Amino acid sequence: MTDLSAFPITRKWPAKHPERLQLYSLPTPNGVKVSIMLEEIGLAYEAHKVSFDNDDQLSPAFISLSANNKIPAILDPNGPGGQPLPLFESGAILQYLAEKSGQLLSQDPAQRYQTLQWLMFQMGGIGPMFGQVGFFHFFAGKDFEDKRPRDRYVNESKRLLGVLDRHLKGREWMVDEYSIADIAIFPWVRNLVERYNARELIGFDAFKEVQRVLAAFLERPAVQRGLKIPA
Ligand SMILES: N[C@@H](CCC(=O)N[C@@H](CS)C(=O)NCC(=O)O)C(=O)O
């Protein structure tokens, strides 16, 4: 029987199935990257909800696993060398799960680095910039009179969408085949347009290639399931 009792997080969120990968998350654009990935690769897992309403992400139990107090985080009872592996940062988790499962990250070195390039592009650019549009347009910052911060992030987000749009011309997905780069990027595009209500502000209708690939992404059954986890 797998024993995860050495990890304080399992006292706040007990594992019913300690032999399965434990996911601590919420269906936010960073959270769903990991639930979508787990659904795509078909690995057994147990999802735990980290409620922001209760500030669960600031609890000592959560921080004992995720030092930066952000979701998503995982605890894999069967990590490298058969030992439990705790991990936070969605990009690192996607890469880990791709390597563990042998799926959604090419074995071909050139294609593999191209995939990681776009994964980093999401982590360093799309996530932080789209997130700031969310703050200044949809969340608390929408009431600020001075619109210059909002406009700065809107302009940068438009620029990033332009980069995606040009790259996607003539391509089905970000790299040759569907990969962790798509799983990182498209939940954020969806969030910008649907949750942050920024379709018009961002001029989304001009980005036809991004629209096409977003629609294909959202049609995938694993994506549809992953977007709702944890319930
Ligand atoms: N770079 C991190 C960002 C994670 C992140 O920002 N998570 C947000 C939800 S999307 C969060 O946990 N926010 C809670 C807080 O800031 O208190 C990752 O990709 O995992």
Tab-separated table of C-alpha atoms and ligand atoms in Angstrom:
chain	number	residue	atom	x	y	z
A	1	MET	CA	0.000	0.000	0.000
A	2	THR	CA	1.429	3.387	-1.021
A	3	ASP	CA	2.120	5.643	1.962
A	4	LEU	CA	1.956	9.402	1.370
A	5	SER	CA	1.693	10.319	5.075
A	6	ALA	CA	5.128	12.004	5.002
A	7	PHE	CA	3.499	14.776	2.902
A	8	PRO	CA	1.530	17.215	5.124
A	9	ILE	CA	-0.717	18.113	2.182
A	10	THR	CA	-2.354	14.684	2.471
A	11	ARG	CA	-3.612	15.580	5.946
A	12	LYS	CA	-5.632	18.526	4.597
A	13	TRP	CA	-6.588	16.671	1.398
A	14	PRO	CA	-6.590	12.942	2.293
A	15	ALA	CA	-5.859	10.564	-0.587
A	16	LYS	CA	-8.603	7.991	-1.110
A	17	HIS	CA	-6.385	6.345	-3.710
A	18	PRO	CA	-2.795	7.001	-2.584
A	19	GLU	CA	-1.468	4.807	-5.396
A	20	ARG	CA	-2.804	7.341	-7.916
A	21	LEU	CA	-1.279	10.662	-8.870
A	22	GLN	CA	-2.690	13.394	-6.614
A	23	LEU	CA	-3.703	16.671	-8.291
A	24	TYR	CA	-4.301	19.872	-6.301
A	25	SER	CA	-6.001	22.403	-8.514
A	26	LEU	CA	-8.952	24.499	-9.645
A	27	PRO	CA	-10.345	24.892	-13.173
A	28	THR	CA	-8.390	28.094	-13.910
A	29	PRO	CA	-6.317	28.452	-17.121
A	30	ASN	CA	-3.205	27.182	-15.329
A	31	GLY	CA	-5.083	24.496	-13.416
A	32	VAL	CA	-6.817	22.969	-16.422
A	33	LYS	CA	-3.554	22.528	-18.294
A	34	VAL	CA	-2.763	19.658	-15.945
A	35	SER	CA	-6.263	18.129	-15.787
A	36	ILE	CA	-6.462	18.243	-19.604
A	37	MET	CA	-3.030	16.606	-19.846
A	38	LEU	CA	-4.034	13.866	-17.399
A	39	GLU	CA	-7.228	13.241	-19.348
A	40	GLU	CA	-5.304	13.145	-22.641
A	41	ILE	CA	-2.705	10.623	-21.460
A	42	GLY	CA	-5.184	8.469	-19.517
A	43	LEU	CA	-3.189	8.310	-16.283
A	44	ALA	CA	-5.204	7.453	-13.158
A	45	TYR	CA	-5.374	10.402	-10.774
A	46	GLU	CA	-7.277	11.849	-7.871
A	47	ALA	CA	-8.234	15.536	-8.029
A	48	HIS	CA	-8.465	17.764	-4.958
A	49	LYS	CA	-10.029	21.211	-5.027
A	50	VAL	CA	-7.921	24.087	-3.674
A	51	SER	CA	-10.538	26.707	-2.867
A	52	PHE	CA	-9.435	30.330	-3.330
A	53	ASP	CA	-12.614	31.388	-1.508
A	54	ASN	CA	-11.160	29.742	1.594
A	55	ASP	CA	-7.564	30.845	0.842
A	56	ASP	CA	-6.583	27.164	0.703
A	57	GLN	CA	-3.619	28.130	-1.461
A	58	LEU	CA	-2.154	30.044	1.495
A	59	SER	CA	-2.513	27.187	3.981
A	60	PRO	CA	0.703	25.682	5.396
A	61	ALA	CA	-0.419	22.261	4.117
A	62	PHE	CA	-0.636	23.530	0.533
A	63	ILE	CA	2.586	25.553	0.730
A	64	SER	CA	4.403	22.462	2.028
A	65	LEU	CA	3.938	21.094	-1.517
A	66	SER	CA	3.638	24.228	-3.636
A	67	ALA	CA	6.144	26.740	-2.261
A	68	ASN	CA	4.847	29.586	-4.448
A	69	ASN	CA	1.261	29.119	-3.116
A	70	LYS	CA	-0.194	28.709	-6.597
A	71	ILE	CA	-2.161	25.930	-8.248
A	72	PRO	CA	-1.691	23.545	-9.993
A	73	ALA	CA	0.496	21.138	-8.036
A	74	ILE	CA	0.833	17.363	-8.079
A	75	LEU	CA	2.151	14.586	-5.893
A	76	ASP	CA	3.048	11.517	-7.921
A	77	PRO	CA	3.401	8.492	-5.625
A	78	ASN	CA	5.287	6.732	-8.390
A	79	GLY	CA	7.875	9.321	-9.406
A	80	PRO	CA	11.447	8.800	-10.628
A	81	GLY	CA	13.106	5.798	-8.966
A	82	GLY	CA	9.682	4.691	-7.716
A	83	GLN	CA	9.743	7.494	-5.110
A	84	PRO	CA	6.984	10.081	-4.561
A	85	LEU	CA	7.544	13.301	-6.521
A	86	PRO	CA	5.945	16.629	-5.487
A	87	LEU	CA	5.856	19.232	-8.261
A	88	PHE	CA	4.446	22.691	-8.903
A	89	GLU	CA	4.608	25.065	-11.947
A	90	SER	CA	2.309	23.903	-14.709
A	91	GLY	CA	5.007	23.955	-17.408
A	92	ALA	CA	7.244	21.639	-15.387
A	93	ILE	CA	4.265	19.374	-14.633
A	94	LEU	CA	3.318	19.151	-18.328
A	95	GLN	CA	6.875	18.239	-19.273
A	96	TYR	CA	7.077	15.684	-16.466
A	97	LEU	CA	3.802	14.008	-17.439
A	98	ALA	CA	4.790	13.975	-21.112
A	99	GLU	CA	8.068	12.258	-20.284
A	100	LYS	CA	6.459	9.859	-17.829
A	101	SER	CA	3.789	8.791	-20.312
A	102	GLY	CA	5.825	9.078	-23.508
A	103	GLN	CA	3.004	11.189	-24.989
A	104	LEU	CA	2.517	14.733	-26.339
A	105	LEU	CA	6.217	15.657	-26.436
A	106	SER	CA	8.080	14.404	-29.481
A	107	GLN	CA	11.071	12.085	-29.155
A	108	ASP	CA	12.577	13.827	-32.168
A	109	PRO	CA	15.076	16.304	-30.666
A	110	ALA	CA	14.298	19.234	-32.992
A	111	GLN	CA	10.548	18.892	-32.609
A	112	ARG	CA	10.948	18.399	-28.875
A	113	TYR	CA	12.835	21.694	-28.460
A	114	GLN	CA	10.305	23.484	-30.665
A	115	THR	CA	7.562	22.209	-28.377
A	116	LEU	CA	9.435	23.374	-25.272
A	117	GLN	CA	10.043	26.730	-26.946
A	118	TRP	CA	6.288	27.315	-27.313
A	119	LEU	CA	5.660	25.993	-23.836
A	120	MET	CA	8.100	28.617	-22.469
A	121	PHE	CA	6.466	31.262	-24.689
A	122	GLN	CA	3.195	30.531	-22.919
A	123	MET	CA	4.713	30.452	-19.442
A	124	GLY	CA	6.732	33.658	-19.849
A	125	GLY	CA	4.466	35.649	-22.171
A	126	ILE	CA	0.897	34.575	-22.715
A	127	GLY	CA	0.087	33.583	-19.124
A	128	PRO	CA	1.440	36.722	-17.408
A	129	MET	CA	0.180	39.182	-20.068
A	130	PHE	CA	-3.309	37.706	-20.547
A	131	GLY	CA	-3.564	37.430	-16.774
A	132	GLN	CA	-2.946	41.168	-16.425
A	133	VAL	CA	-5.648	41.871	-19.007
A	134	GLY	CA	-7.911	39.828	-16.746
A	135	PHE	CA	-6.967	41.953	-13.742
A	136	PHE	CA	-7.293	45.351	-15.428
A	137	HIS	CA	-10.338	44.556	-17.554
A	138	PHE	CA	-12.378	42.004	-15.594
A	139	PHE	CA	-11.272	41.766	-11.967
A	140	ALA	CA	-10.476	44.495	-9.389
A	141	GLY	CA	-8.430	46.681	-11.757
A	142	LYS	CA	-11.400	47.346	-14.061
A	143	ASP	CA	-12.470	50.228	-11.800
A	144	PHE	CA	-9.150	52.062	-12.066
A	145	GLU	CA	-9.659	55.344	-13.877
A	146	ASP	CA	-6.218	55.353	-15.437
A	147	LYS	CA	-6.478	52.953	-18.398
A	148	ARG	CA	-2.791	53.071	-19.320
A	149	PRO	CA	-1.878	49.834	-17.442
A	150	ARG	CA	-4.830	48.022	-19.056
A	151	ASP	CA	-3.886	49.315	-22.493
A	152	ARG	CA	-0.295	48.259	-22.079
A	153	TYR	CA	-1.326	44.653	-21.375
A	154	VAL	CA	-3.993	44.695	-24.075
A	155	ASN	CA	-1.437	45.843	-26.653
A	156	GLU	CA	1.098	43.262	-25.565
A	157	SER	CA	-1.569	40.531	-25.635
A	158	LYS	CA	-2.580	41.566	-29.166
A	159	ARG	CA	1.050	41.368	-30.192
A	160	LEU	CA	1.332	37.857	-28.717
A	161	LEU	CA	-1.867	36.756	-30.479
A	162	GLY	CA	-0.339	38.080	-33.700
A	163	VAL	CA	2.746	35.925	-33.109
A	164	LEU	CA	0.493	32.888	-32.641
A	165	ASP	CA	-1.648	33.726	-35.648
A	166	ARG	CA	1.305	34.053	-38.012
A	167	HIS	CA	2.867	30.864	-36.694
A	168	LEU	CA	-0.357	28.849	-37.035
A	169	LYS	CA	-0.884	29.697	-40.702
A	170	GLY	CA	-0.666	26.374	-42.560
A	171	ARG	CA	-0.288	24.387	-39.333
A	172	GLU	CA	-2.794	22.188	-37.562
A	173	TRP	CA	-1.253	22.703	-34.112
A	174	MET	CA	1.621	24.676	-32.583
A	175	VAL	CA	4.199	22.052	-33.526
A	176	ASP	CA	3.683	19.274	-36.087
A	177	GLU	CA	1.479	17.187	-33.830
A	178	TYR	CA	-0.852	18.063	-30.955
A	179	SER	CA	1.393	18.538	-27.916
A	180	ILE	CA	1.873	20.048	-24.463
A	181	ALA	CA	2.442	23.403	-26.216
A	182	ASP	CA	-1.210	23.418	-27.316
A	183	ILE	CA	-2.359	22.287	-23.875
A	184	ALA	CA	-0.446	25.216	-22.338
A	185	ILE	CA	-1.586	27.902	-24.783
A	186	PHE	CA	-5.230	27.347	-25.677
A	187	PRO	CA	-6.794	27.329	-22.187
A	188	TRP	CA	-5.337	30.844	-21.837
A	189	VAL	CA	-6.727	32.004	-25.190
A	190	ARG	CA	-10.136	30.628	-24.224
A	191	ASN	CA	-9.960	32.391	-20.871
A	192	LEU	CA	-9.043	35.729	-22.397
A	193	VAL	CA	-11.970	35.645	-24.784
A	194	GLU	CA	-14.651	33.850	-22.786
A	195	ARG	CA	-13.961	34.396	-19.087
A	196	TYR	CA	-12.329	37.841	-19.156
A	197	ASN	CA	-14.841	38.999	-21.739
A	198	ALA	CA	-12.075	40.624	-23.764
A	199	ARG	CA	-13.031	39.454	-27.269
A	200	GLU	CA	-13.789	42.958	-28.554
A	201	LEU	CA	-11.166	44.749	-26.500
A	202	ILE	CA	-8.478	42.489	-27.924
A	203	GLY	CA	-9.894	42.446	-31.457
A	204	PHE	CA	-10.027	38.661	-31.361
A	205	ASP	CA	-11.992	38.308	-34.584
A	206	ALA	CA	-8.898	39.382	-36.532
A	207	PHE	CA	-6.934	36.323	-35.357
A	208	LYS	CA	-8.484	33.738	-37.662
A	209	GLU	CA	-5.822	31.048	-37.290
A	210	VAL	CA	-5.942	31.262	-33.497
A	211	GLN	CA	-9.731	31.005	-33.662
A	212	ARG	CA	-9.507	27.917	-35.867
A	213	VAL	CA	-7.089	26.091	-33.583
A	214	LEU	CA	-8.949	27.135	-30.425
A	215	ALA	CA	-12.139	25.632	-31.890
A	216	ALA	CA	-10.329	22.360	-32.716
A	217	PHE	CA	-8.826	22.286	-29.220
A	218	LEU	CA	-12.199	22.765	-27.561
A	219	GLU	CA	-13.666	19.895	-29.581
A	220	ARG	CA	-11.339	17.338	-28.025
A	221	PRO	CA	-13.197	15.139	-25.502
A	222	ALA	CA	-10.223	15.140	-23.092
A	223	VAL	CA	-10.168	18.948	-23.187
A	224	GLN	CA	-13.889	19.118	-22.463
A	225	ARG	CA	-13.454	16.811	-19.467
A	226	GLY	CA	-10.306	18.503	-18.195
A	227	LEU	CA	-11.886	21.974	-18.279
A	228	LYS	CA	-14.305	20.895	-15.531
A	229	ILE	CA	-11.769	19.361	-13.110
A	230	PRO	CA	-11.821	19.622	-10.151
A	231	ALA	CA	-15.600	20.016	-10.078
B	1	LIG	N1	3.467	29.952	-13.263
B	1	LIG	C1	2.463	29.294	-12.483
B	1	LIG	C2	1.288	30.213	-12.273
B	1	LIG	C3	0.229	29.576	-11.433
B	1	LIG	C4	-0.873	30.568	-11.067
B	1	LIG	O1	-0.747	31.767	-11.280
B	1	LIG	N2	-1.945	30.038	-10.493
B	1	LIG	C5	-3.034	30.890	-10.046
B	1	LIG	C6	-4.352	30.389	-10.613
B	1	LIG	S1	-4.364	30.426	-12.385
B	1	LIG	C7	-3.107	30.826	-8.539
B	1	LIG	O2	-2.864	29.805	-7.950
B	1	LIG	N3	-3.473	31.941	-7.888
B	1	LIG	C8	-3.669	31.957	-6.466
B	1	LIG	C9	-3.012	33.109	-5.781
B	1	LIG	O3	-2.271	33.839	-6.441
B	1	LIG	O4	-3.221	33.248	-4.589
B	1	LIG	C10	2.029	28.010	-13.183
B	1	LIG	O5	1.952	28.043	-14.417
B	1	LIG	O6	1.782	26.997	-12.523
